[in-house]
Coordinates of C-alpha atoms (C1' of nucleotides) in Angstrom, one line a residue:
Chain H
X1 CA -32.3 110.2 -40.6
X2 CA -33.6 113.9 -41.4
X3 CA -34.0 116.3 -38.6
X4 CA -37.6 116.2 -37.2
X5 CA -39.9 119.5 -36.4
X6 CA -40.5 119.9 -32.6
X7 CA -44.0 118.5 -33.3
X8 CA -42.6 115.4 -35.1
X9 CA -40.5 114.7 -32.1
X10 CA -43.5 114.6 -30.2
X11 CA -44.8 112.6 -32.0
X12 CA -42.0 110.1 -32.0
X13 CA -41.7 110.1 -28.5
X14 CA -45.7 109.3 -27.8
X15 CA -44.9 106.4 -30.0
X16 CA -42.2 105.0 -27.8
X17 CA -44.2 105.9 -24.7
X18 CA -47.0 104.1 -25.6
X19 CA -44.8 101.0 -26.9
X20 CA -43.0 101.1 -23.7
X21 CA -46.6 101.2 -22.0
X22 CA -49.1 99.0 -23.9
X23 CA -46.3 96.6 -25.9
X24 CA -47.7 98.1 -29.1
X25 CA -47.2 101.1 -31.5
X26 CA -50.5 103.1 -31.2
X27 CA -53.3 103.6 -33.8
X28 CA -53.7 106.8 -35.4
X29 CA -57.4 107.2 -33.1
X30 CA -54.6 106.5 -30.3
X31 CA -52.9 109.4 -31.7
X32 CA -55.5 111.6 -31.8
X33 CA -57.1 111.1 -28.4
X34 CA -53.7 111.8 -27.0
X35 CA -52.9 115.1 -29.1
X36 CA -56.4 116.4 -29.1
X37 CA -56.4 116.2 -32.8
X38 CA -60.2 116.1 -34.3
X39 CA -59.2 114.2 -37.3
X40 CA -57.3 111.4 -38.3
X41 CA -55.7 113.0 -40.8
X42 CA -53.7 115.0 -38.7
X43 CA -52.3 111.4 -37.2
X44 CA -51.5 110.2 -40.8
X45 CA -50.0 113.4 -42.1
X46 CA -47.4 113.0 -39.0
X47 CA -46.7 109.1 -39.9
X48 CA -46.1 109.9 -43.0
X49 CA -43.3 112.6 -42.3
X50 CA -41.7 110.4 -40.2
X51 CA -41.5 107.9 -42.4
X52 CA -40.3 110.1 -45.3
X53 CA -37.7 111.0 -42.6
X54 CA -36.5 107.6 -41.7
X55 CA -37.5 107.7 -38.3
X56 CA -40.4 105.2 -38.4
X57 CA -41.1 102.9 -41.0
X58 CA -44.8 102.0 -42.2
X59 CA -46.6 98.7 -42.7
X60 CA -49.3 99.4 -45.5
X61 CA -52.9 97.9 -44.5
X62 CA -51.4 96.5 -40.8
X63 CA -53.0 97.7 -38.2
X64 CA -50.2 99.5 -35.4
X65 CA -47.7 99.2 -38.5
X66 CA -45.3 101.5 -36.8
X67 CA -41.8 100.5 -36.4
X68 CA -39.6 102.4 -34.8
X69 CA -36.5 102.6 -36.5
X70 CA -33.4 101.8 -34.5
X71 CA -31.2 105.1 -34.5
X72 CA -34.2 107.3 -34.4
X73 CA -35.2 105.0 -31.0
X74 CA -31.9 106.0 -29.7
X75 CA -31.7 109.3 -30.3
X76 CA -34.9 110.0 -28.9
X77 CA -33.9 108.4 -26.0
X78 CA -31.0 109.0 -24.4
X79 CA -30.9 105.5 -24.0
X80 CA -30.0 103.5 -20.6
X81 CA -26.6 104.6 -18.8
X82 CA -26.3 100.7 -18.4
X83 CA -24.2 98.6 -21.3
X84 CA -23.2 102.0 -22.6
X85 CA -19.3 102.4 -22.2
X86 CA -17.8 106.3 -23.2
X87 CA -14.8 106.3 -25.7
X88 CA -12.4 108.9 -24.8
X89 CA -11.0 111.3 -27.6
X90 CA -8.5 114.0 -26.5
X91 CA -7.5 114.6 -23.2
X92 CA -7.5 118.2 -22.2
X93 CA -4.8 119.5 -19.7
X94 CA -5.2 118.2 -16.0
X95 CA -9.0 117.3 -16.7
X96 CA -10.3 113.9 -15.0
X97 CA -10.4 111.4 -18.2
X98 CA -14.4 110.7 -17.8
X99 CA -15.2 114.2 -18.0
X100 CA -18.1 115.0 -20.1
X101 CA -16.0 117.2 -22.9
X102 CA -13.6 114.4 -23.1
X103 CA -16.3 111.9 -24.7
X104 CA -16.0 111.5 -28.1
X105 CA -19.3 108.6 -28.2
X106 CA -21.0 105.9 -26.5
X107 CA -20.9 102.0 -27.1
X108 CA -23.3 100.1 -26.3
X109 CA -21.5 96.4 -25.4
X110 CA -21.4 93.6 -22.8
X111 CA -18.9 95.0 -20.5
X112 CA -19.0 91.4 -19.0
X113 CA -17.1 90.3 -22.0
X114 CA -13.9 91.8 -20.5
X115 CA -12.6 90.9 -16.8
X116 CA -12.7 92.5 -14.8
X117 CA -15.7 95.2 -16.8
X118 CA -13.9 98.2 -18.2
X119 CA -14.4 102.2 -17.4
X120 CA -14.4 103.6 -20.4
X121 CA -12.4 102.9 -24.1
X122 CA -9.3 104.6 -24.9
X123 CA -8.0 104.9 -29.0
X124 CA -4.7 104.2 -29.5
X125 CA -2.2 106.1 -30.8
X126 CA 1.1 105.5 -32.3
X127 CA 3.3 101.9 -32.4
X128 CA 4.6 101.8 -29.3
X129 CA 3.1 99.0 -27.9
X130 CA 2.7 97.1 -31.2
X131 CA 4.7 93.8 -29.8
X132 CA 1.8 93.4 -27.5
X133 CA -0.9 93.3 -30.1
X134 CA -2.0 97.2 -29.7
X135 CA -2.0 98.7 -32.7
X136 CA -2.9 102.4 -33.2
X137 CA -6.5 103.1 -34.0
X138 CA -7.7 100.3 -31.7
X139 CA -10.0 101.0 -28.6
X140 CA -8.2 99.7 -25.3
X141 CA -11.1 99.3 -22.5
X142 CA -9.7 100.5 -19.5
X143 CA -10.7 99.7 -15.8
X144 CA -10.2 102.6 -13.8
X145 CA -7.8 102.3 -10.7
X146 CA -4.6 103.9 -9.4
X147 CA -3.0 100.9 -8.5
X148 CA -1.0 98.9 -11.0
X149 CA 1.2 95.8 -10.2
X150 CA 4.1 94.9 -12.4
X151 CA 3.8 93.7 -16.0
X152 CA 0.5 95.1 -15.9
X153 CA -0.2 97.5 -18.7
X154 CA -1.4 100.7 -18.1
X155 CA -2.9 104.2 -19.0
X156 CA -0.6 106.7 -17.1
X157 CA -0.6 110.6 -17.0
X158 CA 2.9 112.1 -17.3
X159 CA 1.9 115.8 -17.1
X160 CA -0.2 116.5 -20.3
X161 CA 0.6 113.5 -21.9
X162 CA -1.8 110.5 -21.9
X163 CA 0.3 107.4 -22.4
X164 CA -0.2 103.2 -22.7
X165 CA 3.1 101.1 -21.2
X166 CA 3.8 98.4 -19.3
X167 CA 4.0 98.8 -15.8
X168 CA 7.1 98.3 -13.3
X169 CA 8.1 99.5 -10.2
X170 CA 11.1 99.4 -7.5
X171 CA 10.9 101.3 -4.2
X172 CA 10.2 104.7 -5.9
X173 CA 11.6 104.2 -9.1
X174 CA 9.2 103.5 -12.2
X175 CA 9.8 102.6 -15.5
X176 CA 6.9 102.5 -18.1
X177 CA 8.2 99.9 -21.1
X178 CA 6.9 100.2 -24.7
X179 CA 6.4 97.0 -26.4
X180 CA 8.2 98.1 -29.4
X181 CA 12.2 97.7 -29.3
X182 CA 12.2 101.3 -31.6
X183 CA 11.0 102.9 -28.5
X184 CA 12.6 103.4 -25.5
X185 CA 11.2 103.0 -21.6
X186 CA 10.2 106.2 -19.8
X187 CA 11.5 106.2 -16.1
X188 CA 10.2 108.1 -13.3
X189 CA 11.6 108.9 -9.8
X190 CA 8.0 109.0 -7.7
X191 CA 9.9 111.4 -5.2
X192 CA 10.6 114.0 -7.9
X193 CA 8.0 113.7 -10.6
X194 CA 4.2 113.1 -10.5
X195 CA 2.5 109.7 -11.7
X196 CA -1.0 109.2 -12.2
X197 CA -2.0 105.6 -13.1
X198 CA -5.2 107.0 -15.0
X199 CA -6.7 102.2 -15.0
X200 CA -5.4 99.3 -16.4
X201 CA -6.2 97.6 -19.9
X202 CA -8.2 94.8 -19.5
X203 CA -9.3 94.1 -22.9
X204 CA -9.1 95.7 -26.4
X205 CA -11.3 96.2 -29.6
X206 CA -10.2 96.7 -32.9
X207 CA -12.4 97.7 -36.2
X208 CA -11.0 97.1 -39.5
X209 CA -10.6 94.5 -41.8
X210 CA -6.5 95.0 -41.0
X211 CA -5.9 95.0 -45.1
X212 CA -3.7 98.0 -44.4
X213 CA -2.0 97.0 -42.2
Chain U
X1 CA -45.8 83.4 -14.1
X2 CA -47.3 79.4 -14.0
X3 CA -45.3 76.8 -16.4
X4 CA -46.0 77.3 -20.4
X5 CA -46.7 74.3 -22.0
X6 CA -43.8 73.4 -25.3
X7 CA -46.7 74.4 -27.5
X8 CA -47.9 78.2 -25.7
X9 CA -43.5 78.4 -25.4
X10 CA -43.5 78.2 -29.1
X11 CA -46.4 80.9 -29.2
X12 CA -45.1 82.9 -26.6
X13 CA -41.4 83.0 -28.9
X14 CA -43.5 83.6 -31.9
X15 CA -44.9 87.0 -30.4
X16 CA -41.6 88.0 -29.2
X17 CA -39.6 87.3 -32.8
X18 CA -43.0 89.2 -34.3
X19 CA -42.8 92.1 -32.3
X20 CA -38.9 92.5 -32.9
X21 CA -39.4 92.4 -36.4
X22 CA -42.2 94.5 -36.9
X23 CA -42.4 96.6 -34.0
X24 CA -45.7 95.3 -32.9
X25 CA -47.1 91.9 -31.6
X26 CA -49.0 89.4 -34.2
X27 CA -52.5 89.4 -34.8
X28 CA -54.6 86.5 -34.3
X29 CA -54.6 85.5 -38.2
X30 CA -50.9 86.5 -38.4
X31 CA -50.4 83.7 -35.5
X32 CA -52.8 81.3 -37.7
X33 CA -50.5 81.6 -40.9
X34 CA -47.4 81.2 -38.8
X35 CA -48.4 78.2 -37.4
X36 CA -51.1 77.2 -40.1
X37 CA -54.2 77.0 -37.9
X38 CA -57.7 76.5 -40.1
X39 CA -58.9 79.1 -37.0
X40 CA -58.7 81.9 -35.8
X41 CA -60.0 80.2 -32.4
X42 CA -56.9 78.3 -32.0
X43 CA -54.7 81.2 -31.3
X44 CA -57.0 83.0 -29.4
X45 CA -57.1 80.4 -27.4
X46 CA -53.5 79.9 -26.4
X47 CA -53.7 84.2 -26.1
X48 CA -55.9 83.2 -23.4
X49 CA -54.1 80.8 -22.0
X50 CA -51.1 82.1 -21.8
X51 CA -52.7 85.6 -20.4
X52 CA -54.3 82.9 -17.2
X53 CA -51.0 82.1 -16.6
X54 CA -49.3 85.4 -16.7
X55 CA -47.3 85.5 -19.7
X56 CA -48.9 87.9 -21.4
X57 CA -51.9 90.8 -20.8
X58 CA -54.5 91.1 -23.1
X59 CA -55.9 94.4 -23.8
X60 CA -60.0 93.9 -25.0
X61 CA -61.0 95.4 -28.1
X62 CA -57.3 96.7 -29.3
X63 CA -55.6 95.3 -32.6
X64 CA -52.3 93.5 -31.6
X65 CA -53.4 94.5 -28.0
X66 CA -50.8 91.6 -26.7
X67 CA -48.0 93.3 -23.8
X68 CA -45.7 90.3 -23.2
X69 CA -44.9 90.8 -19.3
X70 CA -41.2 91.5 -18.4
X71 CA -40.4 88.3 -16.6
X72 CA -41.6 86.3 -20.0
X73 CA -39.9 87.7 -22.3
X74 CA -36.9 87.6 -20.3
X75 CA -37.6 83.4 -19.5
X76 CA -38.3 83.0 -23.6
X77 CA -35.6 85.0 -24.8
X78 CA -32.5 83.7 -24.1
X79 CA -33.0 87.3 -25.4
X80 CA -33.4 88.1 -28.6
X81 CA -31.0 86.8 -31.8
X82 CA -30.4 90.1 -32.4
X83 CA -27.4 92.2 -30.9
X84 CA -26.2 88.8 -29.7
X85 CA -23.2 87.2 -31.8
X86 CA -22.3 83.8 -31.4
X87 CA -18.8 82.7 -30.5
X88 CA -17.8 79.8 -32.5
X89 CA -15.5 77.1 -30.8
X90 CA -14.3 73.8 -32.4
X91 CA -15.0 73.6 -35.5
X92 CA -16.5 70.4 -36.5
X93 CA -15.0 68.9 -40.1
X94 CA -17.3 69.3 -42.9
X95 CA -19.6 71.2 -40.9
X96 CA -20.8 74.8 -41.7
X97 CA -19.5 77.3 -39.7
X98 CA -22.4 78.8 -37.6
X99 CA -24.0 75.2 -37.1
X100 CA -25.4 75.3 -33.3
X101 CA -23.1 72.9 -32.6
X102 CA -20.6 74.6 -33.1
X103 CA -21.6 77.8 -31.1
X104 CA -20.0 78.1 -27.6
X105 CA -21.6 81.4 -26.4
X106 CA -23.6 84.1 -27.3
X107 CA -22.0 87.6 -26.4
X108 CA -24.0 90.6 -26.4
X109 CA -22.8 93.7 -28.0
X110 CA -23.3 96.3 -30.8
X111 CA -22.4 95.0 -34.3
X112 CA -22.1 98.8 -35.1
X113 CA -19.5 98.5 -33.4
X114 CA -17.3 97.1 -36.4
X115 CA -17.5 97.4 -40.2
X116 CA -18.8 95.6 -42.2
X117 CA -21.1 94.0 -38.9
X118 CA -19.7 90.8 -38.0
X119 CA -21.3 87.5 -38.4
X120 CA -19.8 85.5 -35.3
X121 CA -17.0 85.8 -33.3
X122 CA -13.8 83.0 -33.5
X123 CA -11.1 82.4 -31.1
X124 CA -7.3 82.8 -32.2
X125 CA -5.0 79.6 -32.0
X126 CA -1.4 80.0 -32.3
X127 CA 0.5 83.0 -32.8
X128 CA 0.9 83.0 -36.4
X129 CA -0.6 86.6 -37.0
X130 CA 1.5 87.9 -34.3
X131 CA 2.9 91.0 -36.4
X132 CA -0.4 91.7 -37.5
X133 CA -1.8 92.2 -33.7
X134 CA -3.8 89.0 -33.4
X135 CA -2.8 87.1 -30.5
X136 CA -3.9 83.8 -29.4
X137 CA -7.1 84.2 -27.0
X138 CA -8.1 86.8 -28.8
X139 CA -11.6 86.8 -30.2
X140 CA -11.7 87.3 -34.2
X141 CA -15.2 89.3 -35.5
X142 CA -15.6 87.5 -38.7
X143 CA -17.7 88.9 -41.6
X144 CA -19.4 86.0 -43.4
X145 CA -18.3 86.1 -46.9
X146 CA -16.9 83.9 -50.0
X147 CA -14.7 86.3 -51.6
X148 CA -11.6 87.8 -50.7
X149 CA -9.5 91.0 -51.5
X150 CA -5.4 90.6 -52.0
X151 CA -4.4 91.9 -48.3
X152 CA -7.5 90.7 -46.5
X153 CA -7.5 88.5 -43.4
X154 CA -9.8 86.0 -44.3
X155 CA -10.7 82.7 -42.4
X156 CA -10.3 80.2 -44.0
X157 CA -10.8 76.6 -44.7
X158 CA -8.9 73.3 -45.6
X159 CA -9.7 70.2 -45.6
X160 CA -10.6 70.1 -41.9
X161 CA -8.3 73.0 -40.6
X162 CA -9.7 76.5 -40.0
X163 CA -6.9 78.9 -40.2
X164 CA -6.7 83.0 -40.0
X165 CA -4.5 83.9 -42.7
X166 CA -3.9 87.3 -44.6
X167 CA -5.0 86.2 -48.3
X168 CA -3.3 86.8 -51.6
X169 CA -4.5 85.6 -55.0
X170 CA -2.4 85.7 -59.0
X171 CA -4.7 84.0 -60.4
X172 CA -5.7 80.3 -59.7
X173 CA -2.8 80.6 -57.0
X174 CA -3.5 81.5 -53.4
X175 CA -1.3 82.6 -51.0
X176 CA -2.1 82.2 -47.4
X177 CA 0.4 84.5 -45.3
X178 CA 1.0 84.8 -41.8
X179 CA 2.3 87.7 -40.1
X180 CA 4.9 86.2 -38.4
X181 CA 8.5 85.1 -39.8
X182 CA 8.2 82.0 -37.4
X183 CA 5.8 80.8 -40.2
X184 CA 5.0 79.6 -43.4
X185 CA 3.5 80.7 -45.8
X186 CA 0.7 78.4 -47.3
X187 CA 0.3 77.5 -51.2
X188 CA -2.8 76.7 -53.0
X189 CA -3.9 75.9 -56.3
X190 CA -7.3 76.4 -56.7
X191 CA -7.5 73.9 -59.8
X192 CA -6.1 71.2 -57.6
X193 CA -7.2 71.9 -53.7
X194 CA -10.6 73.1 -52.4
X195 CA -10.3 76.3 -50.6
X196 CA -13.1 77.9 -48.4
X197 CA -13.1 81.1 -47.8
X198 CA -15.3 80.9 -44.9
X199 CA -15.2 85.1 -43.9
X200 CA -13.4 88.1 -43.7
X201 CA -11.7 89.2 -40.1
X202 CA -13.5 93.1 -39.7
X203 CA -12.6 93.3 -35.9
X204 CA -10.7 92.3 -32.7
X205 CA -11.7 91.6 -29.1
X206 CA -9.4 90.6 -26.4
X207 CA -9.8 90.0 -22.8
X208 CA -7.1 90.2 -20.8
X209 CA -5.0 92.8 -18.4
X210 CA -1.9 91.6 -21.0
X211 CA -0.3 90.7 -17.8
X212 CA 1.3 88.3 -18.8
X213 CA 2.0 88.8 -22.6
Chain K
dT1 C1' -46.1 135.1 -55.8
dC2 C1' -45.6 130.7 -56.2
dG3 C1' -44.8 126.2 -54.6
dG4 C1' -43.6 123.2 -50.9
dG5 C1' -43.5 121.7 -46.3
dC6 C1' -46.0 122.0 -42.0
dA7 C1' -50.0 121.3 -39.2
dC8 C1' -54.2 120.7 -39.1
dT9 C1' -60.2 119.8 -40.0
dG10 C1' -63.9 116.8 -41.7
dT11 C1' -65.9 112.9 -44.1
dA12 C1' -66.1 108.4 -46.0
dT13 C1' -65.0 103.5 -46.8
dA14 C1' -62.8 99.1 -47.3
dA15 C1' -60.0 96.1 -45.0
dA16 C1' -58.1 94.2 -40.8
dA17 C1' -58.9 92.4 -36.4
dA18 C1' -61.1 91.0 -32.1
dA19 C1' -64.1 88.1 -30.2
dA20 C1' -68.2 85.3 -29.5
dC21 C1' -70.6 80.8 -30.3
dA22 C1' -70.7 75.9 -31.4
dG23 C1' -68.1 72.0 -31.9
dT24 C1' -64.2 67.8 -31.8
dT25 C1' -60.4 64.9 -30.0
dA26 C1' -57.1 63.7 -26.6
dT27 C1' -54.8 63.5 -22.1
dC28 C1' -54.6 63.3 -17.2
dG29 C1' -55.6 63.2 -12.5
dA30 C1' -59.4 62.5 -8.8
Chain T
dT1 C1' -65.9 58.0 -15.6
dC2 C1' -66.1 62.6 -14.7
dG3 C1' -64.4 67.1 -15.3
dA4 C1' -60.6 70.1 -16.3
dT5 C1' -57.1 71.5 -19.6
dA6 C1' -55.0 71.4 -24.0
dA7 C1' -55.2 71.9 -28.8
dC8 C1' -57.5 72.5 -32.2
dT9 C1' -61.8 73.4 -36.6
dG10 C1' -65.5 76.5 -38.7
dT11 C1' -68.5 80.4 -38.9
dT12 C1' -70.3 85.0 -37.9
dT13 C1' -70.5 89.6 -36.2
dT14 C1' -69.0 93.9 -34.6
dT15 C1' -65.5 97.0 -33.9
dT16 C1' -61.2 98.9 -34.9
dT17 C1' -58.1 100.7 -38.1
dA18 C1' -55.9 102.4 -42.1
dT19 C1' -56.3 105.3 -45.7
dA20 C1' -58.2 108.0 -49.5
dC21 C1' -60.2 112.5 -50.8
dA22 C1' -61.1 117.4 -50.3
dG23 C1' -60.0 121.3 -47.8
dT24 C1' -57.8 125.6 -44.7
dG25 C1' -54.1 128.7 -42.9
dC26 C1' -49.2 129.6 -42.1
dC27 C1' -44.5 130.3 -43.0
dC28 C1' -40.4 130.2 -45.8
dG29 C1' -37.2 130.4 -49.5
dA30 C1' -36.6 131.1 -54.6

DNA sequence: TCGGGCACTGTATAAAAAAACAGTTATCGA
DNA sequence: TCGATAACTGTTTTTTTATACAGTGCCCGA
């Protein structure tokens, strides 16, 4: 979609307003009441720039034959915070990992489909965990907690490092076990090094036809 | 909202798949050619009928003035086709794939979300693509499609066995290959078995803390 | 300085759409 | 067996709506 004017924007938005309101795109009379426009003209001339621009598309000779196109609806809103879960890219240095700068995009999914519903979605990198079906590039959906029990696997902070292992503990002595016998397990003495257990994969998503692979 | 009748239902769903599609409700003709009324009366009449009972509100005097009230369209909808991908369980022999009977559950999410969109969704048996990350429970997003790349994973079909297999064709030979040494790899030749390439795997979903992987 | 996009005015008209009026047939409960 | 509701046919009228045509003024980049 092309960038719309300020005025086009407008425009757009009265659209949705009034489909949110009255269950129907408006006319371009509708138009013009709202805008204070004195002719009709000025309606059509805006309909048809958006259109040109891929935000609307226009039924010829139907009356209200605005429709909305999809990505222009959602980038005029800023959508619903509900069914949109944040991907995570990098990690900056001792920042929380749902910080704003930390979001990379927004999918909008059933977070029913996992159990229990995920925080946020974490990309994979590297083979580490490959024996246990995560493969790097896939999005691991991650419920947020800073408990784990053992065999669980988990996202864990080591420092600056942002890391997915399997978790197991005794007394104070953790080890975090790659699933991937060309990588060895990280262990950590809680009384002499910090841990933080950042959630807990509950469910994974991966895009891509795997003909690489 | 007071009970619809089957016939103002099938109305009622007609202005909701009508205002999906187009971005507006119907008109009163567009609901006569739907349903091939000689009258224009005849929808009015169930517009009226179903704005007495609550279903709808009727705005006097505006084209495609029809606001379907929130309740309704959430009763008639078991929402709408759309962003909603059906899960497909046993698959019945000789049966197409997306036949109703055949679909277990609808999940919602964003098709975006993979590439190409996905078609339905299909549950992994067996662990036969092990090395390639597909796991048994794991929910396959299939691309409906009847022709396959060498390197693909493709579902496919034989005889009455539905099988996810990485696909590989010289000719009139097809190999289907697991990713798993446990397993064999499957022959065909296309001049003497029927092979059905049923659809191309574009995506992964699995629910489940791996807890016990 | 020329053309194009932008943001409008003003007028006109054909087509689309709502909505009224007058009926028919059938079902169902009081 | 009466009246209400449902589900329609057929016709007509008025209003709404889309859309074409002819302009104006402004700004911007080539």
């Amino acid at each position: 979609m092309d960038e719309l004017t300020p005025r086009q924007a407008e425009i757009l938005d009265f659209i949705l307003r009034h489909r949110a309101e009255h269950g129907a795109p408006p006319t371009r009379a509708e138009i013009v009441t709202a805008f204070g426009f004195r002719s009709p003209t000025a309606a059509e001339d805006h309909l048809r720039a958006l259109a040109r621009k891929g935000a609307i598309d226009l039924r010829a000779g139907a009356s209200r034959g605005i429709r909305v196109l999809a990505d222009a609806a959602n980038e005029a809103m800023q959508a619903g915070p509900q069914d949109r879960i944040p991907l995570i890219g990098r990690v900056a240095a001792g920042m929380p990992m749902l910080a704003t700068e930390s979001i990379e995009a927004h999918y909008k999914l059933d977070r029913q489909l996992f159990h229990p519903a995920p925080d946020f979605l974490l990309r994979v990198q590297g083979w580490s965990m490959r024996d246990a079906g995560i493969l790097p590039g896939d999005l691991l959906a991650v419920k947020r907690t800073p408990i784990a029990e053992n065999g669980q696997i988990v996202v864990a902070r080591l420092g600056e490092e942002v890391t997915v292992k399997r978790f197991e503990r005794h007394g104070s002595l953790v080890r975090l076990l790659p699933a991937n016998p060309d990588f060895a397990p990280i262990r950590i003495d809680l009384e002499r090094q910090e841990l933080v257990i950042e959630g807990r994969a509950v469910g994974l998503i991966r895009d891509g036809g795997f003909s690489l692979a």
